[in-house]
Tab-separated table of C-alpha atoms in Angstrom:
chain	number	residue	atom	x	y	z
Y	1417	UNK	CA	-25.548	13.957	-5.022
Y	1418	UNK	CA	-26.548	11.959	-2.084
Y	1419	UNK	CA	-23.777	11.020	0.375
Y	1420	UNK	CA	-24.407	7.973	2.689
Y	1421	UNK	CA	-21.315	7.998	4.915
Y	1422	UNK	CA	-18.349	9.551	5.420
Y	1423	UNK	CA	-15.126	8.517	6.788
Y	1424	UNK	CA	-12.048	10.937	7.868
Y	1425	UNK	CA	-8.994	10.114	9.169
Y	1426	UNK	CA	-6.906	12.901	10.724
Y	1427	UNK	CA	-4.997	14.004	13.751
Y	1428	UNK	CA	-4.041	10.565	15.292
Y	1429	UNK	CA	-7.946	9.607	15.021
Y	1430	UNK	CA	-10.504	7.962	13.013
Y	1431	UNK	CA	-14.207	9.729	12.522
Y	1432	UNK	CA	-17.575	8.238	11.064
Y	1433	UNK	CA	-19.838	10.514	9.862
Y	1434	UNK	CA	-17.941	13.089	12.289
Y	1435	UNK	CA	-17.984	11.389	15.315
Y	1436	UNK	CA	-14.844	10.089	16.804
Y	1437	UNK	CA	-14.682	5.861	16.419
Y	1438	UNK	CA	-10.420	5.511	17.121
Y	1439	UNK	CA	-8.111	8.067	18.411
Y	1440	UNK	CA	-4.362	6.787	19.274
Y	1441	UNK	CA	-1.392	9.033	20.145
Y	1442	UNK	CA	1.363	7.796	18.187
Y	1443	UNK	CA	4.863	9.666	17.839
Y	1444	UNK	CA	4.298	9.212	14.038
Y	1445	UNK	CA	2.057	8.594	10.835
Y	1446	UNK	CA	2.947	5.258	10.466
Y	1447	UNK	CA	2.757	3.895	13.670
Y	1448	UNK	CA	-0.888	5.781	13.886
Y	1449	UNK	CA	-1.686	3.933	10.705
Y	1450	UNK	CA	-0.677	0.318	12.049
Y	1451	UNK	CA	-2.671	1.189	15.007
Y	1452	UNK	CA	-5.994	1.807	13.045
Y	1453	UNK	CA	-4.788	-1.397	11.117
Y	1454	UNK	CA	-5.285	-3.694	14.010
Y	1455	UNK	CA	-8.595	-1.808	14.976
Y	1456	UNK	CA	-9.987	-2.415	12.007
Y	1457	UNK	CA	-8.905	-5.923	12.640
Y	1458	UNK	CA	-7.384	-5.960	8.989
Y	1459	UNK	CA	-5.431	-9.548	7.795
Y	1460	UNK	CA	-3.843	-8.010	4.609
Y	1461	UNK	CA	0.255	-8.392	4.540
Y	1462	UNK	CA	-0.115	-6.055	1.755
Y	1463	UNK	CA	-0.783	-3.692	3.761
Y	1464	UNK	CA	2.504	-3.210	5.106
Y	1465	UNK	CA	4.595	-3.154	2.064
Y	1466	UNK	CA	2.777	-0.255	0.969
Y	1467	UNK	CA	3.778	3.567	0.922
Y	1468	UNK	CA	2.048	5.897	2.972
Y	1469	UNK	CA	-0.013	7.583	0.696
Y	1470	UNK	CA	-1.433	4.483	0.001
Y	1471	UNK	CA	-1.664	2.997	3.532
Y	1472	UNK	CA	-3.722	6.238	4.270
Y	1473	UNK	CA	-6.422	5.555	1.731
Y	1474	UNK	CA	-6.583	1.993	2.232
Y	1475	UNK	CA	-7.528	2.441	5.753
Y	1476	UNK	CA	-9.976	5.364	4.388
Y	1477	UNK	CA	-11.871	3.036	2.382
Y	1478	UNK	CA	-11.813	-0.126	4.510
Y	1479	UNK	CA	-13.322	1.555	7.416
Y	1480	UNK	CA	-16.028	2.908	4.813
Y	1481	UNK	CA	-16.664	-0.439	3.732
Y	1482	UNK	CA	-17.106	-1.680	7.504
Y	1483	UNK	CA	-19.546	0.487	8.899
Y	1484	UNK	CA	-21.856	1.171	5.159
Y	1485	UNK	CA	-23.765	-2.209	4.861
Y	1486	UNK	CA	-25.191	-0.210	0.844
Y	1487	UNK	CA	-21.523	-0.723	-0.636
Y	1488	UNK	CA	-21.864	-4.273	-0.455
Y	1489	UNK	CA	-25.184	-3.448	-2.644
Y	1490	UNK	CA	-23.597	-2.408	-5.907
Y	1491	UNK	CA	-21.746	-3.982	-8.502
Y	1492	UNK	CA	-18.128	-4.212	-8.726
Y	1493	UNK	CA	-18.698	-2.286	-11.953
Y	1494	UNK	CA	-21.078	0.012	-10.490
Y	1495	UNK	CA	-18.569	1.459	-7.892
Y	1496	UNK	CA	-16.446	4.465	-9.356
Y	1497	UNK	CA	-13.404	5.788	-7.148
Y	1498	UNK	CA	-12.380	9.231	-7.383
Y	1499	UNK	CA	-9.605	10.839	-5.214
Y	1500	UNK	CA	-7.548	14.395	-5.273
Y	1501	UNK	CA	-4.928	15.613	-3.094
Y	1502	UNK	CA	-2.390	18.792	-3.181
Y	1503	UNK	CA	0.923	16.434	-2.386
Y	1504	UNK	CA	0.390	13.712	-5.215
Y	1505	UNK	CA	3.122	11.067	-4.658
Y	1506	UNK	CA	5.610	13.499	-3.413
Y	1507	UNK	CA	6.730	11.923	-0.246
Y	1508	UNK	CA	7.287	8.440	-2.056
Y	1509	UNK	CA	8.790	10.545	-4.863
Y	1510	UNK	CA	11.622	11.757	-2.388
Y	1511	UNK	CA	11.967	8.740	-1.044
Y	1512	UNK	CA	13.035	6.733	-4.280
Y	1513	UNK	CA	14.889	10.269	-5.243
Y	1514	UNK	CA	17.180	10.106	-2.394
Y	1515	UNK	CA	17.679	6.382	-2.875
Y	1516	UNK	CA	18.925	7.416	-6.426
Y	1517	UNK	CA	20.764	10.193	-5.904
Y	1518	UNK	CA	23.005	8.523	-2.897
Y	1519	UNK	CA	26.679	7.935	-2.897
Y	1520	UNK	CA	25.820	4.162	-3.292
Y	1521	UNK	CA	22.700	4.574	-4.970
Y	1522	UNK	CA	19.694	2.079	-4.855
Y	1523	UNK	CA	16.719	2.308	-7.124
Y	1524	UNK	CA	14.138	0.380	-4.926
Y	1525	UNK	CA	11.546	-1.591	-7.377
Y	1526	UNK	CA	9.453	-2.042	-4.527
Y	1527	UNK	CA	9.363	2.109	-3.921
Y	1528	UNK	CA	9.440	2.981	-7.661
Y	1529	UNK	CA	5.809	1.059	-8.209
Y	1530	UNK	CA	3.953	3.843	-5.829
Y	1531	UNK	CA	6.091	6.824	-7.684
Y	1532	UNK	CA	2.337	7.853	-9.199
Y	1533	UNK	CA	-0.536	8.933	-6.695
Y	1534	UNK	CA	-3.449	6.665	-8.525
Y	1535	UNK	CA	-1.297	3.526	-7.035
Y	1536	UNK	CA	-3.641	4.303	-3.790
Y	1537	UNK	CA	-6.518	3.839	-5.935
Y	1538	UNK	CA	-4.997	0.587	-7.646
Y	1539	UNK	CA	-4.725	-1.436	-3.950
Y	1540	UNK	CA	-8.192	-0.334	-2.845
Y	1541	UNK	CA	-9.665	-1.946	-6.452
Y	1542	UNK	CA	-7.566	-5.243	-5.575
Y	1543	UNK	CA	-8.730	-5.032	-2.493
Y	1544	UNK	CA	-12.333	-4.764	-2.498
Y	1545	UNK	CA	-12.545	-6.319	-6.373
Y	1546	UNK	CA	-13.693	-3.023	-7.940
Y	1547	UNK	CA	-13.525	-2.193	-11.619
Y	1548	UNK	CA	-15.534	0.852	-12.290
Y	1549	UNK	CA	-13.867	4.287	-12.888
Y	1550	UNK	CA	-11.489	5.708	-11.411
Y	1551	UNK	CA	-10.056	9.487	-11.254
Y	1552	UNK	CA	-6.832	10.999	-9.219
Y	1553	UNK	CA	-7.041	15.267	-9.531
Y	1554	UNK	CA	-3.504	16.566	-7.940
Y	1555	UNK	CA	-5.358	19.736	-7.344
Y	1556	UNK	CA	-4.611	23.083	-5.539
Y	1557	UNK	CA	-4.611	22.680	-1.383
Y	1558	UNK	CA	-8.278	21.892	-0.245
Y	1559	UNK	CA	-9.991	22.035	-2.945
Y	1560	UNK	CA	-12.321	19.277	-2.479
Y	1561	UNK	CA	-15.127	20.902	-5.086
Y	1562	UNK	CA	-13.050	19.265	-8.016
Y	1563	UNK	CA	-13.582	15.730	-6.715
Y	1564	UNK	CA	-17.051	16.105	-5.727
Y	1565	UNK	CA	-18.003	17.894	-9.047
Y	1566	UNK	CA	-15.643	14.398	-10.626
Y	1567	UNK	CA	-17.983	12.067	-8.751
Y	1568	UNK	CA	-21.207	13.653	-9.646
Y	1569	UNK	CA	-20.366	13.823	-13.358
Y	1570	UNK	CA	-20.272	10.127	-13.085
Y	1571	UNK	CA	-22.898	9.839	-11.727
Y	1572	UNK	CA	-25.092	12.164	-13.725
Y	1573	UNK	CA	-23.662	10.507	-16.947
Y	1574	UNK	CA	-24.623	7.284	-15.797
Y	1575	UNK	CA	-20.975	5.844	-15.654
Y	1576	UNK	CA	-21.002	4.796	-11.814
Y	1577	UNK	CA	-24.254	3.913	-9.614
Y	1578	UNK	CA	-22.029	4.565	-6.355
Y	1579	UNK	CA	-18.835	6.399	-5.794
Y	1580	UNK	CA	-16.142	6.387	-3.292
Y	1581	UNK	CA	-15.227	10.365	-3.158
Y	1582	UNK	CA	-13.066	12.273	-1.602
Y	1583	UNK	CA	-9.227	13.884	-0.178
Y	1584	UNK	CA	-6.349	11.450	0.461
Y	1585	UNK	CA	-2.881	13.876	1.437
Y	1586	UNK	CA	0.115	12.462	2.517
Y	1587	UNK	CA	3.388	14.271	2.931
Y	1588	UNK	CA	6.668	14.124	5.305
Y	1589	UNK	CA	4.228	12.317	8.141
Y	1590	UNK	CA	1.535	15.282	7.711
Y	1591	UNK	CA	-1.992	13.548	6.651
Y	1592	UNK	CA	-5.642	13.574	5.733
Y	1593	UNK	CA	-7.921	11.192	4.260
Y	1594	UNK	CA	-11.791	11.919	3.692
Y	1595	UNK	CA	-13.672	9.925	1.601
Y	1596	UNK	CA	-17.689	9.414	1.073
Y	1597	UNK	CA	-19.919	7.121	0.002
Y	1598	UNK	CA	-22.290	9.224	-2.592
Y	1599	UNK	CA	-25.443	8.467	-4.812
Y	1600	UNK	CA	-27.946	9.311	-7.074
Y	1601	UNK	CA	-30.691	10.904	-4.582
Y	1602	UNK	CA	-33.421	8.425	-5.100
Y	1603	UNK	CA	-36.187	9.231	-7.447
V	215	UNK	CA	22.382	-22.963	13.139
V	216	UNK	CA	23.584	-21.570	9.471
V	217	UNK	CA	24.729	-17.405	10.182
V	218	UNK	CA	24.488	-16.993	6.734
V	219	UNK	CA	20.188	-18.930	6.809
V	220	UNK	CA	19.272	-16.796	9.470
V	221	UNK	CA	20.834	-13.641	8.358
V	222	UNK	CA	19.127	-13.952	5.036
V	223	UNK	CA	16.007	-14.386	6.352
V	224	UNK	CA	16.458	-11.481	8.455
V	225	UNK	CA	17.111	-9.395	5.686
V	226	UNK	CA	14.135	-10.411	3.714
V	227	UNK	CA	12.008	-9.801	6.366
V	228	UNK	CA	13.297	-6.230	6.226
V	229	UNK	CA	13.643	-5.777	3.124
V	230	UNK	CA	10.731	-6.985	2.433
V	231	UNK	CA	8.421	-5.042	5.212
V	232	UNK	CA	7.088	-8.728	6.162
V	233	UNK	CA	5.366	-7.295	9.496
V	234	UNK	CA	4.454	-10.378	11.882
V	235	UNK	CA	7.372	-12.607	11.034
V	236	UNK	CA	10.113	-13.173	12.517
V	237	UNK	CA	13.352	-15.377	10.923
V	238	UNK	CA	12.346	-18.528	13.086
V	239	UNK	CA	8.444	-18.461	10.974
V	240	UNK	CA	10.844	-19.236	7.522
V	241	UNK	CA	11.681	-22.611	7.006
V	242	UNK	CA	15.357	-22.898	5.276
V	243	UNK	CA	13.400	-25.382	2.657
V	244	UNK	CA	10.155	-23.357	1.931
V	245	UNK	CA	9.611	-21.804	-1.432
V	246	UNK	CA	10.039	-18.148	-1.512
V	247	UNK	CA	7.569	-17.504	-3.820
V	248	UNK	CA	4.241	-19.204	-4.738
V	249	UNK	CA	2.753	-21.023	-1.935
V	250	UNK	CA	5.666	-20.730	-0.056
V	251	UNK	CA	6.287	-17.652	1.884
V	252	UNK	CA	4.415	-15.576	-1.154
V	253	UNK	CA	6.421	-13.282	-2.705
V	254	UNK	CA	5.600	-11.348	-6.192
V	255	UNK	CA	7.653	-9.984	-8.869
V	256	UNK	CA	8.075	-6.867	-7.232
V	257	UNK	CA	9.739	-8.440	-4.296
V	258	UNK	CA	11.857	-10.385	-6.197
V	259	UNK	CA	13.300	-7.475	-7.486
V	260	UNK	CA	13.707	-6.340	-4.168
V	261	UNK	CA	15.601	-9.329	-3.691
V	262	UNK	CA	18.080	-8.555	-6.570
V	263	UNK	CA	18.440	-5.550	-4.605
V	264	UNK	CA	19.273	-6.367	-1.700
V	265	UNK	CA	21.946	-9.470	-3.194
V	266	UNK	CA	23.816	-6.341	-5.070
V	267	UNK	CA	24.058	-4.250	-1.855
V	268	UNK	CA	24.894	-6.132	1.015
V	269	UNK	CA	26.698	-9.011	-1.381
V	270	UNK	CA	27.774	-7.032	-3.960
V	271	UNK	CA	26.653	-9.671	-6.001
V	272	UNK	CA	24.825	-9.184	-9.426
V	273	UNK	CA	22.924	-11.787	-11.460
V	274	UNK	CA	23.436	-11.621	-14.710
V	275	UNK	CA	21.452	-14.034	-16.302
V	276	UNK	CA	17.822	-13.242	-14.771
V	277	UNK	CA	17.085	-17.391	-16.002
V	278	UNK	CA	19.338	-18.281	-13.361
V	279	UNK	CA	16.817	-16.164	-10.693
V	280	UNK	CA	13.965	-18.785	-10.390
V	281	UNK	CA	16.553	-21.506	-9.017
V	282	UNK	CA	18.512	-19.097	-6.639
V	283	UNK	CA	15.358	-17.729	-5.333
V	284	UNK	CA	13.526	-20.796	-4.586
V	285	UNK	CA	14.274	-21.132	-0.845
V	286	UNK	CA	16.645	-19.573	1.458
V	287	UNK	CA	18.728	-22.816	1.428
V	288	UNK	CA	19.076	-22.098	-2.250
V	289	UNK	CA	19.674	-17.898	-1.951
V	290	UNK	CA	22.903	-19.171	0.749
V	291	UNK	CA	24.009	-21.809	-1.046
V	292	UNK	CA	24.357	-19.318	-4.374
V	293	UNK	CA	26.007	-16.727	-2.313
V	294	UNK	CA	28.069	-18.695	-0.762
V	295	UNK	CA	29.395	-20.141	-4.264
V	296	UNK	CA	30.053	-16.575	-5.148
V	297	UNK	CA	31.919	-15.842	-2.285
V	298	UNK	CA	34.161	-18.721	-2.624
């Protein structure tokens, strides 16, 4: 398995193939993540009603998509996207929880819809119009092997040409995102 | 100035996480969903929500939603009825 670029995001910065494009000290995860928002120059309202997890991994991806010109080469059934993390939905999942379980209680709709960690995975197809396969593994803490082994099954088997790979984490304002472009090596 | 337009609106825009408007961007006429201001399904959920919690109003028939929901003049309007 070939990979073509990689994008992390971690510790209040932004890295391309592990060099340092956007670093911003923010006094929180979300106000980091609007921050890399408007870098990327991003116009997607979306964006903001989403939960962190997913916020996280959309930013992942879009950066990806900005700086590989080959992702624009494939398909949008060609493109597979295959994620893991240790946290899963957790920190939305105790969100909507203590919504629920309060003296008044409120059962937000728009909290309950990213109560599953593959929601991530759902906005980046909208986003970037892909419908090839996708995979969340809630694994044990860094174990990345899992999702590369994932993304070179599919492409072995001939079910993706290109996949977007990699670790999305998000709990209690802690994060991580890495993702990859990989391939086929060429013939 | 309606309190009640402008507090609505202000409430939506939380409620809603609509980051880059303000109350003053919502016309009192403009539909709420559609081509309006663009809300989906989820949001109007949301919406029921937020009517039950700081209203303490419920809708019962969901029917009735599309007509209360199709502009904030609409949304005040209903509450105020209900508050009547």
């Amino acid at each position: 398995m070939q990979t073509i670029a990689t994008i992390r995001i971690a510790n209040s910065a932004l890295y391309l193939n592990g060099q340092q494009m956007f670093a911003h000290e923010a006094e929180n995860a979300e106000v980091f993540f609007k921050a890399l928002y408007q870098y990327l120059k991003l116009e997607y309202p979306k964006f903001f009603k989403m939960d962190s997890l997913s916020k996280l991994g959309f930013l992942a991806v879009d950066a990806l998509v900005q700086h590989t010109a080959e992702i624009k080469s494939y398909a949008d059934d060609e493109i597979a996207v295959v994620f893991g993390n240790y946290a899963s939905s957790l920190d939305t999942d105790q969100k909507y929880w203590n919504g629920v379980a309060a003296a008044e209680p409120v059962a937000s709709p728009a909290l309950f819809v990213y109560t599953l960690p593959n929601i991530v995975q759902g906005e980046i197809a909208i986003r970037h119009k892909w419908y090839g396969e996708n995979m969340f593994l809630v694994l044990d803490r860094n174990n990345k092997t899992a999702v590369n082994n994932s993304a070179a099954l599919l492409l072995e088997t001939g079910k993706a040409k290109a996949c977007v790979a990699g670790w999305v984490d998000y709990l209690n304002g802690a994060y991580e995102a890495e993702v990859a472009l990989v391939r086929k090596p060429e013939e | 100035m309606d309190n009640l337009n402008e507090q609505l609106k202000a409430q939506i825009i939380a409620a809603l996480n609509m980051e880059g408007l303000s109350p003053a961007d919502i016309n009192d006429d403009a539909l709420l969903f559609g081509d309006g201001l663009g809300l989906d399904s989820i949001d109007a959920l949301e919406l029921i929500v937020m009517l039950e919690q700081q209203y303490k109003i419920k809708i019962a028939n969901p029917e009735e939603g599309q007509k209360i929901f199709k502009s904030i003049n609409s949304l005040a309007d209903f509450i105020r009825s209900k508050q009547a």
